[in-house]
C-alpha cells in the first residue's frame, strides 16, 4: 500500500471527483492541496449527484477523514454552505470528519469584487475566470498580506488585517477598476460569526497527515483544475492561479515527496475547456456539439457551456512528464459512442516541422496544426461494460492507441458517471 495523488491532465473537469470518490474506498484520508471553489467535482452515487467545491470528494464515505490543506484558498461562506447541504442529506460533517488547515488562505469579499471587476474591465480580452476571487486571494498570499484560517481565531488580528487590506483594495476598486468600495463592518461581522462555527475544524493538517502515515494509514490526495491550467506550466495567462500538478502536494498539504507513491492522471476521452484560451483540437462543428450534448458538458461550478474537441495526446504527454504519472484513468469513453470516426491528436505541426510538446508562446501555439490519427468509431452502448473485453473492438483500439502513445498503463476506464460504471484495471494503492 502507498499514498496516491490524483490530478487532471487537461484543462480541468476530467472526472477527478468520480475517480477520487471511487478510490477513496481504499484510503483512510482524502486531502485537497490546491485551488479553491473554482473547482466543481461531481460524484454520482446510487443515482444521486453531489458536487464538491471545497470539501474533498471522499466525504460520502462515512469512515473517511477529509482534510483541506494549506495550499487551498477557502471561501468560508462556500465551505459552510457545502457542509450544511451535506448535513441536510444526512452526511455528518463534524471535526472528526473534516479539518481545515490553519495555514490555508481565506477568500475575502474584496477578492471576489476584484476578480469580477477586472474581468468586466477586460471586456472581450477576459480570461473567463470563475469569478470566485481565487486569483486575487493567491496574489495576497504571495504579497504576504493574506488572511489565513488561523487569523480567524484571533479577532484582533482579523480586524487589523481586514482594515489594512480594505484601504488598499478599496483604492484599487474605486480608482482603477471603477467599482464599488466595500465596507469594513459587515465583512468583519460576517467573518467573525463564520469563524466561530469553523473554529473546531481549524487544525494543523500537515501534522495530522504525518501522524496518520506513522499510524499506517493510507492517504489519497485530490487535485483540482488540470495540468494545462497550471500557473507555471499551463497556457499562461489563460490559467488558474495555483499549481494543479502533483508536486504541489508537498507544498499544499505539507508532506515530503517520499510520501507520494503513485500518481494517477485523469484523462477525459476527449478534451474540454471552460473559459478563454488556446485549444488546438477544439471542434466548432456538429461533432463538437454532439460531444457537448452527449457529455452534458456544462461547468459544475459556473454552469457555463464547455468548449469541446478531440483528445489531444500532446497535452496528455506533457502531463505525464510534469506530474510523473504512474497510471492513467480514462473517463467518459461512453460519450464518444455513436461517432462514425474518432480522431486523436498525436503531435503538432509548427511552421512545417513536427513537434511533440506544447510550445510556451501563445503565438506559436496558435500556428500549431494538430496531427491526427483517424480511428473507427463504435455504435454499441458501453455503459455496462465491466471489463475491457466487454468493449467493442474499435473502443479497445482507441484505448490501445492512447496507452501506446503515452506509454503509461491504465488504472481504470470510466464508462458512465456512476460509481459502478467503471472498468477497474489496477488498484493504484495496491500496485504502489
Ligand atoms: P472534475 O472537476 O474533474 O471532478 O470533473 P467534473 O465533475 O467537473 O466534470 C465531469 C463530469 O462528467 C461530471 O458531470 C461527472 O458526473 C461526469 N462523468 C465522470 N465520468 C464519467 C463517465 O465516464 N461518463 C459520463 N458520461 N460522465 C462521466
Ligand atoms: P475542476 O477542479 C475547469 C478555469 C476557469 C478559467 C481559468 C481561471 O472542476 O477541474 P479561476 O477562477 O481559477 O481564476 O479561472 O481556469 N478553471 C477551471 N476550468 N475546471 C476547473 O476546476 C477550473 N477551475 C478554474 O474557467 O478559464
Ligand atoms: Mg469540475
CSV table of C-alpha atoms and ligand atoms in Angstrom, one decimal:
chain,number,residue,atom,x,y,z
A,1,UNK,CA,0.0,0.0,0.0
A,2,UNK,CA,1.1,3.6,-0.6
A,3,UNK,CA,-0.3,7.1,-1.0
A,4,UNK,CA,-1.9,8.1,-4.2
A,5,UNK,CA,-2.2,11.5,-5.9
A,6,UNK,CA,-5.0,12.2,-8.4
A,7,UNK,CA,-4.5,15.1,-10.9
A,8,UNK,CA,-6.2,16.4,-14.0
A,9,UNK,CA,-4.2,16.0,-17.2
A,10,UNK,CA,-6.1,18.5,-19.4
A,11,UNK,CA,-7.9,21.8,-18.7
A,12,UNK,CA,-9.9,20.6,-15.7
A,13,UNK,CA,-13.3,18.7,-15.4
A,14,UNK,CA,-11.7,15.4,-16.4
A,15,UNK,CA,-13.8,13.5,-13.9
A,16,UNK,CA,-11.4,13.7,-10.9
A,17,UNK,CA,-14.3,13.8,-8.4
A,18,UNK,CA,-15.7,10.5,-9.7
A,19,UNK,CA,-12.3,8.8,-9.6
A,20,UNK,CA,-11.5,10.2,-6.1
A,21,UNK,CA,-14.8,9.0,-4.7
A,22,UNK,CA,-14.1,5.6,-6.1
A,23,UNK,CA,-10.5,5.3,-4.9
A,24,UNK,CA,-11.5,6.8,-1.5
A,25,UNK,CA,-12.8,3.3,-0.5
A,26,UNK,CA,-9.2,2.1,-0.4
A,27,UNK,CA,-7.9,5.2,1.6
A,28,UNK,CA,-8.3,6.4,5.1
A,29,UNK,CA,-7.9,10.1,4.4
A,30,UNK,CA,-8.6,12.3,1.4
A,31,UNK,CA,-6.8,15.6,1.1
A,32,UNK,CA,-7.3,18.7,-1.2
A,33,UNK,CA,-4.0,20.5,-1.7
A,34,UNK,CA,-4.6,23.5,-4.0
A,35,UNK,CA,-7.3,25.5,-5.8
A,36,UNK,CA,-10.5,26.7,-4.2
A,37,UNK,CA,-14.2,26.8,-5.0
A,38,UNK,CA,-13.3,27.4,-8.7
A,39,UNK,CA,-13.3,23.6,-8.6
A,40,UNK,CA,-16.5,21.6,-9.1
A,41,UNK,CA,-16.1,17.8,-8.6
A,42,UNK,CA,-19.1,15.7,-9.4
A,43,UNK,CA,-19.9,12.4,-7.6
A,44,UNK,CA,-22.8,10.2,-8.6
A,45,UNK,CA,-23.7,7.6,-6.1
A,46,UNK,CA,-26.9,5.5,-6.4
A,47,UNK,CA,-28.1,8.0,-8.9
A,48,UNK,CA,-27.7,10.9,-6.6
A,49,UNK,CA,-25.4,13.8,-7.6
A,50,UNK,CA,-23.1,15.7,-5.2
A,51,UNK,CA,-20.9,18.5,-6.3
A,52,UNK,CA,-17.9,19.2,-4.1
A,53,UNK,CA,-16.2,22.6,-4.5
A,54,UNK,CA,-14.0,22.7,-1.4
A,55,UNK,CA,-14.8,19.6,0.7
A,56,UNK,CA,-12.7,16.6,-0.6
A,57,UNK,CA,-14.5,14.1,-2.7
A,58,UNK,CA,-14.1,11.4,-0.1
A,59,UNK,CA,-16.8,12.9,2.1
A,60,UNK,CA,-19.6,10.4,1.0
A,61,UNK,CA,-17.6,7.6,2.6
A,62,UNK,CA,-18.6,7.8,6.3
A,63,UNK,CA,-15.5,6.3,7.7
A,64,UNK,CA,-13.0,8.6,5.9
A,65,UNK,CA,-11.4,11.7,7.1
A,66,UNK,CA,-11.2,14.7,4.7
A,67,UNK,CA,-8.6,17.4,5.0
A,68,UNK,CA,-8.3,20.8,3.3
A,69,UNK,CA,-4.6,21.6,3.0
A,70,UNK,CA,-2.8,24.9,3.4
A,71,UNK,CA,-2.4,25.2,-0.4
A,72,UNK,CA,-6.2,25.6,-0.8
A,73,UNK,CA,-7.8,29.0,-0.8
A,74,UNK,CA,-11.0,28.8,1.2
A,75,UNK,CA,-14.2,30.9,1.0
A,76,UNK,CA,-15.7,30.2,4.4
A,77,UNK,CA,-19.2,31.0,3.2
A,78,UNK,CA,-19.0,28.4,0.5
A,79,UNK,CA,-17.4,25.9,2.8
A,80,UNK,CA,-20.2,26.3,5.4
A,81,UNK,CA,-22.9,26.1,2.7
A,82,UNK,CA,-21.3,22.9,1.4
A,83,UNK,CA,-21.2,21.5,4.9
A,84,UNK,CA,-24.9,22.4,5.5
A,85,UNK,CA,-26.0,20.9,2.2
A,86,UNK,CA,-24.3,17.6,3.2
A,87,UNK,CA,-25.8,17.7,6.7
A,88,UNK,CA,-29.3,18.2,5.2
A,89,UNK,CA,-28.8,15.0,3.3
A,90,UNK,CA,-27.7,13.1,6.4
A,91,UNK,CA,-24.0,13.2,5.8
A,92,UNK,CA,-22.5,14.5,9.0
A,93,UNK,CA,-19.6,16.9,8.7
A,94,UNK,CA,-18.0,17.1,12.1
A,95,UNK,CA,-14.4,18.0,13.1
A,96,UNK,CA,-13.9,14.2,13.4
A,97,UNK,CA,-14.6,14.0,9.6
A,98,UNK,CA,-13.1,17.3,8.3
A,99,UNK,CA,-10.1,19.5,9.1
A,100,UNK,CA,-9.2,22.8,7.6
A,101,UNK,CA,-5.5,23.8,7.7
A,102,UNK,CA,-4.8,26.8,9.9
A,103,UNK,CA,-2.4,28.0,7.2
A,104,UNK,CA,-5.0,27.9,4.4
A,105,UNK,CA,-5.7,31.4,2.9
A,106,UNK,CA,-9.2,32.8,3.2
A,107,UNK,CA,-11.1,34.3,0.2
A,108,UNK,CA,-12.5,37.7,1.2
A,109,UNK,CA,-15.3,39.7,-0.4
A,110,UNK,CA,-12.7,42.1,-1.9
A,111,UNK,CA,-11.1,39.2,-3.7
A,112,UNK,CA,-14.3,38.4,-5.5
A,113,UNK,CA,-15.1,42.0,-6.2
A,114,UNK,CA,-11.6,42.5,-7.8
A,115,UNK,CA,-11.9,39.3,-9.8
A,116,UNK,CA,-15.3,40.3,-11.2
A,117,UNK,CA,-14.4,44.0,-11.8
A,118,UNK,CA,-11.1,43.0,-13.6
A,119,UNK,CA,-12.9,40.6,-15.9
A,120,UNK,CA,-15.6,43.2,-16.7
A,121,UNK,CA,-12.9,45.8,-17.4
A,122,UNK,CA,-11.1,43.4,-19.8
A,123,UNK,CA,-14.2,43.0,-21.9
A,124,UNK,CA,-13.6,40.6,-24.8
A,125,UNK,CA,-10.0,40.1,-23.6
A,126,UNK,CA,-11.2,38.5,-20.4
A,127,UNK,CA,-9.7,35.2,-19.1
A,128,UNK,CA,-13.1,33.7,-18.3
A,129,UNK,CA,-12.3,33.1,-14.6
A,130,UNK,CA,-14.9,31.5,-12.4
A,131,UNK,CA,-15.3,34.9,-10.6
A,132,UNK,CA,-14.8,33.3,-7.2
A,133,UNK,CA,-11.9,35.5,-6.2
A,134,UNK,CA,-9.3,32.7,-6.5
A,135,UNK,CA,-6.6,34.7,-8.3
A,136,UNK,CA,-6.7,37.8,-6.1
A,137,UNK,CA,-6.6,35.6,-3.0
A,138,UNK,CA,-3.4,33.8,-4.2
A,139,UNK,CA,-2.0,37.2,-5.1
A,140,UNK,CA,-2.4,38.3,-1.5
A,141,UNK,CA,-0.8,35.1,-0.2
A,142,UNK,CA,2.3,35.8,-2.3
A,143,UNK,CA,2.2,39.5,-1.4
A,144,UNK,CA,2.2,38.5,2.3
A,145,UNK,CA,-1.0,40.4,3.0
A,146,UNK,CA,-3.4,37.4,3.0
A,147,UNK,CA,-5.7,36.3,5.8
A,148,UNK,CA,-5.2,32.7,7.0
A,149,UNK,CA,-7.6,30.4,8.7
A,150,UNK,CA,-5.6,30.8,11.9
A,151,UNK,CA,-6.3,34.6,11.8
A,152,UNK,CA,-10.0,33.9,12.0
A,153,UNK,CA,-9.3,32.6,15.5
A,154,UNK,CA,-7.8,35.9,16.7
A,155,UNK,CA,-10.4,38.7,16.5
A,156,UNK,CA,-7.8,41.5,16.8
A,157,UNK,CA,-5.6,40.1,14.1
A,158,UNK,CA,-8.6,39.6,11.8
A,159,UNK,CA,-9.8,43.1,12.4
A,160,UNK,CA,-6.4,44.7,11.8
A,161,UNK,CA,-5.8,42.7,8.6
A,162,UNK,CA,-9.3,43.5,7.2
A,163,UNK,CA,-8.8,47.2,7.9
A,164,UNK,CA,-5.4,47.4,6.4
A,165,UNK,CA,-6.3,45.4,3.3
A,166,UNK,CA,-9.6,47.2,2.7
A,167,UNK,CA,-7.8,50.6,2.4
A,168,UNK,CA,-5.7,49.3,-0.4
A,169,UNK,CA,-8.4,47.2,-2.1
A,170,UNK,CA,-11.0,50.0,-2.0
A,171,UNK,CA,-8.5,52.4,-3.6
A,172,UNK,CA,-7.9,49.9,-6.4
A,173,UNK,CA,-11.6,49.0,-6.8
A,174,UNK,CA,-12.7,52.6,-6.9
A,175,UNK,CA,-10.0,54.5,-8.6
A,176,UNK,CA,-8.7,51.9,-11.0
A,177,UNK,CA,-11.5,49.4,-11.6
A,178,UNK,CA,-14.3,52.0,-11.2
A,179,UNK,CA,-16.2,49.6,-9.0
A,180,UNK,CA,-18.0,50.0,-5.7
A,181,UNK,CA,-15.8,50.1,-2.5
A,182,UNK,CA,-16.6,47.7,0.4
A,183,UNK,CA,-17.4,48.5,4.0
A,184,UNK,CA,-15.4,47.1,6.9
A,185,UNK,CA,-18.1,46.4,9.5
A,186,UNK,CA,-20.3,43.9,7.6
A,187,UNK,CA,-17.3,42.0,6.4
A,188,UNK,CA,-15.8,41.8,9.9
A,189,UNK,CA,-19.1,40.8,11.5
A,190,UNK,CA,-19.8,38.1,8.9
A,191,UNK,CA,-16.3,36.6,9.1
A,192,UNK,CA,-16.3,36.7,12.9
A,193,UNK,CA,-19.5,34.7,13.0
A,194,UNK,CA,-18.3,32.2,10.4
A,195,UNK,CA,-15.0,31.9,12.4
A,196,UNK,CA,-17.0,30.8,15.4
A,197,UNK,CA,-18.6,27.9,13.5
A,198,UNK,CA,-15.3,26.9,11.8
A,199,UNK,CA,-13.0,27.2,14.8
A,200,UNK,CA,-13.3,23.5,15.8
A,201,UNK,CA,-12.4,22.4,12.3
A,202,UNK,CA,-9.2,24.5,12.1
A,203,UNK,CA,-6.1,22.3,12.7
A,204,UNK,CA,-2.6,21.5,11.7
A,205,UNK,CA,-3.2,19.4,8.6
A,206,UNK,CA,0.4,18.7,7.9
A,207,UNK,CA,0.9,17.1,11.4
A,208,UNK,CA,-2.4,15.2,11.0
A,209,UNK,CA,-1.2,13.7,7.8
A,210,UNK,CA,2.2,12.9,9.3
A,211,UNK,CA,0.6,11.2,12.3
A,212,UNK,CA,-1.7,9.2,10.1
A,213,UNK,CA,1.2,8.0,7.9
A,214,UNK,CA,3.0,6.9,11.1
A,215,UNK,CA,-0.1,5.0,12.2
A,216,UNK,CA,0.0,3.1,8.9
A,217,UNK,CA,-2.9,4.9,7.3
A,218,UNK,CA,-3.3,5.5,3.5
A,219,UNK,CA,-3.7,8.9,2.0
A,220,UNK,CA,-5.4,10.0,-1.2
A,221,UNK,CA,-4.5,13.5,-2.5
A,222,UNK,CA,-7.1,15.1,-4.7
A,223,UNK,CA,-6.0,17.7,-7.3
A,224,UNK,CA,-8.3,20.4,-8.6
A,225,UNK,CA,-8.2,22.0,-12.1
A,226,UNK,CA,-5.9,20.5,-14.6
A,227,UNK,CA,-2.2,20.5,-15.6
A,228,UNK,CA,-2.7,22.9,-18.5
A,229,UNK,CA,-4.3,25.4,-16.2
A,230,UNK,CA,-1.2,25.4,-14.0
A,231,UNK,CA,0.1,28.9,-13.4
A,232,UNK,CA,3.7,27.8,-14.4
A,233,UNK,CA,3.1,25.1,-16.9
A,234,UNK,CA,-0.3,25.8,-18.4
A,235,UNK,CA,-1.4,28.0,-21.3
A,236,UNK,CA,-0.4,31.2,-19.5
A,237,UNK,CA,-2.1,33.7,-18.9
A,238,UNK,CA,-5.2,31.6,-19.6
A,239,UNK,CA,-4.6,29.6,-16.4
A,240,UNK,CA,-5.7,29.5,-12.8
A,241,UNK,CA,-3.5,31.0,-10.1
A,242,UNK,CA,-2.3,27.8,-8.4
A,243,UNK,CA,-0.2,24.7,-9.5
A,244,UNK,CA,-2.6,21.8,-10.1
A,245,UNK,CA,0.4,19.4,-10.8
A,246,UNK,CA,1.3,16.6,-8.4
A,247,UNK,CA,4.4,18.2,-7.0
A,248,UNK,CA,2.2,20.8,-5.3
A,249,UNK,CA,1.0,18.1,-2.8
A,250,UNK,CA,4.3,18.7,-1.0
A,251,UNK,CA,3.8,22.5,-0.5
A,252,UNK,CA,0.0,22.4,-0.5
A,253,UNK,CA,-0.5,19.7,2.1
A,254,UNK,CA,2.8,19.8,4.0
A,255,UNK,CA,4.2,16.4,3.2
A,256,UNK,CA,7.6,15.3,1.8
A,257,UNK,CA,7.9,13.8,-1.7
A,258,UNK,CA,8.9,10.4,-0.2
A,259,UNK,CA,5.3,10.0,1.0
A,260,UNK,CA,3.9,10.1,-2.5
A,261,UNK,CA,3.9,6.7,-4.3
A,262,UNK,CA,1.6,6.7,-7.2
A,263,UNK,CA,0.2,9.5,-9.4
A,264,UNK,CA,-3.0,8.9,-11.3
A,265,UNK,CA,-3.7,11.2,-14.2
A,266,UNK,CA,-7.3,11.6,-15.2
A,267,UNK,CA,-7.8,11.8,-18.9
A,268,UNK,CA,-11.2,12.6,-20.4
A,269,UNK,CA,-11.6,10.6,-23.6
A,270,UNK,CA,-11.9,13.9,-25.5
A,271,UNK,CA,-10.9,17.5,-24.5
A,272,UNK,CA,-12.9,20.2,-22.9
A,273,UNK,CA,-12.1,23.7,-21.7
A,274,UNK,CA,-14.2,26.4,-19.9
A,275,UNK,CA,-13.2,30.0,-20.2
A,276,UNK,CA,-10.9,31.6,-22.7
A,277,UNK,CA,-7.6,30.4,-24.0
A,278,UNK,CA,-5.9,28.3,-26.7
A,279,UNK,CA,-7.4,24.9,-27.6
A,280,UNK,CA,-5.8,23.4,-30.7
A,281,UNK,CA,-8.2,20.4,-31.1
A,282,UNK,CA,-11.4,22.4,-30.4
A,283,UNK,CA,-14.3,21.3,-32.6
A,284,UNK,CA,-16.5,24.2,-33.7
A,285,UNK,CA,-18.8,22.0,-35.7
A,286,UNK,CA,-21.6,19.5,-35.2
A,287,UNK,CA,-19.2,16.9,-33.9
A,288,UNK,CA,-18.3,19.3,-31.1
A,289,UNK,CA,-22.0,19.9,-30.4
A,290,UNK,CA,-22.6,16.1,-30.3
A,291,UNK,CA,-19.9,15.6,-27.7
A,292,UNK,CA,-21.0,18.6,-25.7
A,293,UNK,CA,-24.6,17.4,-25.6
A,294,UNK,CA,-23.9,13.7,-25.0
A,295,UNK,CA,-21.3,14.6,-22.4
A,296,UNK,CA,-23.6,17.1,-20.7
A,297,UNK,CA,-20.6,19.4,-20.8
A,298,UNK,CA,-21.7,22.3,-18.6
A,299,UNK,CA,-19.4,23.7,-15.9
A,300,UNK,CA,-20.1,22.1,-12.4
A,301,UNK,CA,-19.2,25.5,-10.8
A,302,UNK,CA,-20.5,28.2,-13.2
A,303,UNK,CA,-22.9,26.3,-15.4
A,304,UNK,CA,-21.1,27.6,-18.5
A,305,UNK,CA,-21.1,25.5,-21.7
A,306,UNK,CA,-17.8,23.8,-22.0
A,307,UNK,CA,-15.9,24.0,-25.3
A,308,UNK,CA,-15.2,20.5,-26.7
A,309,UNK,CA,-12.7,18.9,-29.0
A,310,UNK,CA,-10.7,15.8,-29.9
A,311,UNK,CA,-8.4,14.1,-27.4
A,312,UNK,CA,-5.0,15.9,-27.5
A,313,UNK,CA,-2.2,13.5,-26.6
A,314,UNK,CA,0.4,16.3,-26.8
A,315,UNK,CA,-1.4,17.8,-23.9
A,316,UNK,CA,-1.6,14.4,-22.1
A,317,UNK,CA,2.0,13.6,-22.7
A,318,UNK,CA,3.1,16.9,-21.3
A,319,UNK,CA,1.1,16.0,-18.2
A,320,UNK,CA,2.8,12.6,-18.0
A,321,UNK,CA,6.1,14.4,-17.7
A,322,UNK,CA,5.0,17.3,-15.5
A,323,UNK,CA,3.2,15.0,-12.9
A,324,UNK,CA,5.3,11.9,-13.1
A,325,UNK,CA,2.1,9.9,-13.9
A,326,UNK,CA,2.3,6.2,-13.0
A,327,UNK,CA,-1.2,5.4,-14.4
A,328,UNK,CA,-4.0,6.9,-16.4
A,329,UNK,CA,-7.7,6.8,-15.7
A,330,UNK,CA,-9.8,7.4,-18.8
A,331,UNK,CA,-13.2,8.9,-18.3
A,332,UNK,CA,-16.3,9.5,-20.4
A,333,UNK,CA,-15.4,6.9,-23.1
A,334,UNK,CA,-19.2,6.3,-23.4
A,335,UNK,CA,-19.7,9.8,-24.7
A,336,UNK,CA,-17.9,9.0,-27.9
A,337,UNK,CA,-20.3,6.2,-28.7
A,338,UNK,CA,-22.2,6.8,-32.0
A,339,UNK,CA,-19.4,8.7,-33.8
A,340,UNK,CA,-18.5,7.3,-37.2
A,341,UNK,CA,-14.8,8.2,-36.8
A,342,UNK,CA,-12.9,9.4,-33.7
A,343,UNK,CA,-9.7,11.4,-34.0
A,344,UNK,CA,-6.8,11.6,-31.6
A,345,UNK,CA,-4.1,14.3,-31.9
A,346,UNK,CA,-0.7,12.7,-31.7
A,347,UNK,CA,1.6,15.7,-32.4
A,348,UNK,CA,1.5,19.3,-33.7
A,349,UNK,CA,2.9,20.7,-36.9
A,350,UNK,CA,4.5,24.1,-36.3
A,351,UNK,CA,5.8,26.0,-39.3
A,352,UNK,CA,6.3,22.8,-41.3
A,353,UNK,CA,8.0,20.9,-38.5
A,354,UNK,CA,6.5,18.2,-36.3
A,355,UNK,CA,6.7,18.9,-32.5
A,356,UNK,CA,5.7,16.7,-29.6
A,357,UNK,CA,5.2,19.2,-26.8
A,358,UNK,CA,3.1,22.3,-26.4
A,359,UNK,CA,5.1,25.5,-27.1
A,360,UNK,CA,5.1,28.2,-24.3
A,361,UNK,CA,4.5,31.0,-26.8
A,362,UNK,CA,0.8,31.5,-27.5
A,363,UNK,CA,1.6,32.9,-30.9
A,364,UNK,CA,3.4,29.7,-31.8
A,365,UNK,CA,0.6,27.6,-30.3
A,366,UNK,CA,-1.9,29.5,-32.5
A,367,UNK,CA,0.1,28.4,-35.5
A,368,UNK,CA,0.2,24.7,-34.4
A,369,UNK,CA,-1.9,22.3,-36.5
A,370,UNK,CA,-2.9,19.2,-34.8
A,371,UNK,CA,-1.7,15.9,-36.5
A,372,UNK,CA,-4.5,13.4,-36.1
A,373,UNK,CA,-4.7,9.6,-36.1
A,374,UNK,CA,-8.2,8.9,-37.6
A,375,UNK,CA,-9.8,5.9,-36.0
A,376,UNK,CA,-13.0,4.0,-36.5
A,377,UNK,CA,-15.8,4.7,-34.0
A,378,UNK,CA,-18.3,2.4,-32.4
A,379,UNK,CA,-22.1,2.3,-32.0
A,380,UNK,CA,-22.7,0.0,-29.1
A,381,UNK,CA,-23.8,1.2,-25.7
A,382,UNK,CA,-20.7,0.6,-23.5
A,383,UNK,CA,-22.0,1.9,-20.2
A,384,UNK,CA,-22.5,-1.5,-18.6
A,385,UNK,CA,-19.0,-2.8,-19.6
A,386,UNK,CA,-17.2,-4.3,-16.6
A,387,UNK,CA,-14.0,-5.4,-18.4
A,388,UNK,CA,-12.1,-4.2,-21.4
A,389,UNK,CA,-13.1,-7.4,-23.2
A,390,UNK,CA,-16.8,-6.2,-23.0
A,391,UNK,CA,-15.9,-3.2,-25.1
A,392,UNK,CA,-16.3,-3.2,-28.9
A,393,UNK,CA,-13.0,-3.7,-30.8
A,394,UNK,CA,-13.0,-0.1,-32.0
A,395,UNK,CA,-13.2,1.2,-28.4
A,396,UNK,CA,-10.4,-1.2,-27.4
A,397,UNK,CA,-8.3,0.1,-30.2
A,398,UNK,CA,-8.9,3.7,-29.1
A,399,UNK,CA,-7.6,2.8,-25.6
A,400,UNK,CA,-4.7,0.9,-27.2
A,401,UNK,CA,-3.6,4.0,-29.2
A,402,UNK,CA,-3.7,6.2,-26.0
A,403,UNK,CA,-1.8,3.6,-24.0
A,404,UNK,CA,0.9,3.2,-26.7
A,405,UNK,CA,1.3,6.9,-27.4
A,406,UNK,CA,1.6,7.9,-23.7
A,407,UNK,CA,3.5,4.8,-22.6
A,408,UNK,CA,1.5,4.9,-19.3
A,409,UNK,CA,-0.7,2.0,-18.2
A,410,UNK,CA,-4.4,2.4,-17.3
A,411,UNK,CA,-5.7,2.0,-13.8
A,412,UNK,CA,-9.4,2.4,-14.8
A,413,UNK,CA,-11.7,3.2,-17.6
A,414,UNK,CA,-14.9,5.1,-16.8
A,415,UNK,CA,-18.0,4.4,-18.9
A,416,UNK,CA,-20.6,6.5,-17.1
A,417,UNK,CA,-20.9,9.0,-14.2
A,418,UNK,CA,-22.0,6.4,-11.6
A,419,UNK,CA,-19.5,4.8,-9.2
A,420,UNK,CA,-20.3,1.4,-10.6
A,421,UNK,CA,-20.0,2.4,-14.3
A,422,UNK,CA,-16.3,1.7,-14.2
A,423,UNK,CA,-13.8,-0.9,-15.6
A,424,UNK,CA,-11.3,-1.4,-12.9
A,425,UNK,CA,-7.9,-2.5,-14.2
A,426,UNK,CA,-5.4,-1.8,-11.4
A,427,UNK,CA,-5.8,-0.6,-7.8
A,428,UNK,CA,-3.3,2.3,-7.6
A,429,UNK,CA,-2.9,1.7,-3.8
A,430,UNK,CA,-2.0,-2.0,-4.3
A,431,UNK,CA,0.4,-1.5,-7.1
A,432,UNK,CA,2.4,1.2,-5.4
B,1,LIG,P1,-13.8,17.2,-12.2
B,1,LIG,O1,-13.9,18.6,-12.0
B,1,LIG,O2,-12.6,16.7,-12.8
B,1,LIG,O3,-14.2,16.4,-10.9
B,1,LIG,O4,-15.0,16.8,-13.2
B,1,LIG,P2,-16.5,17.5,-13.2
B,1,LIG,O5,-17.3,16.8,-12.2
B,1,LIG,O6,-16.4,18.9,-13.3
B,1,LIG,O7,-17.0,17.0,-14.7
B,1,LIG,C1,-17.0,15.7,-15.0
B,1,LIG,C2,-18.5,15.3,-15.4
B,1,LIG,O8,-18.5,14.1,-16.1
B,1,LIG,C3,-19.4,15.2,-14.2
B,1,LIG,O9,-20.7,15.6,-14.6
B,1,LIG,C4,-19.4,13.6,-14.0
B,1,LIG,O10,-20.6,13.2,-13.3
B,1,LIG,C5,-19.3,13.1,-15.4
B,1,LIG,N1,-18.6,11.9,-15.6
B,1,LIG,C6,-17.5,11.4,-15.0
B,1,LIG,N2,-17.1,10.2,-15.5
B,1,LIG,C7,-18.0,10.0,-16.5
B,1,LIG,C8,-18.1,8.9,-17.5
B,1,LIG,O11,-17.3,8.0,-17.6
B,1,LIG,N3,-19.1,9.0,-18.4
B,1,LIG,C9,-20.0,10.0,-18.3
B,1,LIG,N4,-21.0,10.0,-19.2
B,1,LIG,N5,-19.9,11.0,-17.4
B,1,LIG,C10,-18.9,11.0,-16.5
B,2,LIG,P1,-12.1,21.5,-11.7
B,2,LIG,O1,-11.3,21.2,-10.4
B,2,LIG,C1,-12.3,23.7,-15.4
B,2,LIG,C2,-10.6,27.8,-15.3
B,2,LIG,C3,-11.6,28.9,-15.5
B,2,LIG,C4,-10.8,29.9,-16.2
B,2,LIG,C5,-9.4,29.8,-15.5
B,2,LIG,C6,-9.1,30.8,-14.4
B,2,LIG,O2,-13.5,21.3,-11.5
B,2,LIG,O3,-11.5,20.7,-12.8
B,2,LIG,P2,-10.0,31.0,-11.9
B,2,LIG,O4,-11.4,31.2,-11.4
B,2,LIG,O5,-9.4,29.7,-11.5
B,2,LIG,O6,-9.1,32.2,-11.8
B,2,LIG,O7,-10.2,30.8,-13.6
B,2,LIG,O8,-9.4,28.4,-15.0
B,2,LIG,N1,-10.9,26.9,-14.2
B,2,LIG,C7,-11.4,25.6,-14.4
B,2,LIG,N2,-11.8,25.0,-15.5
B,2,LIG,N3,-12.3,23.1,-14.2
B,2,LIG,C8,-11.9,23.7,-13.0
B,2,LIG,O9,-11.8,23.1,-11.9
B,2,LIG,C9,-11.5,25.0,-13.1
B,2,LIG,N4,-11.0,25.9,-12.2
B,2,LIG,C10,-10.7,27.0,-12.9
B,2,LIG,O10,-12.7,28.5,-16.2
B,2,LIG,O11,-10.7,29.6,-17.6
B,3,LIG,MG1,-15.0,20.3,-12.5
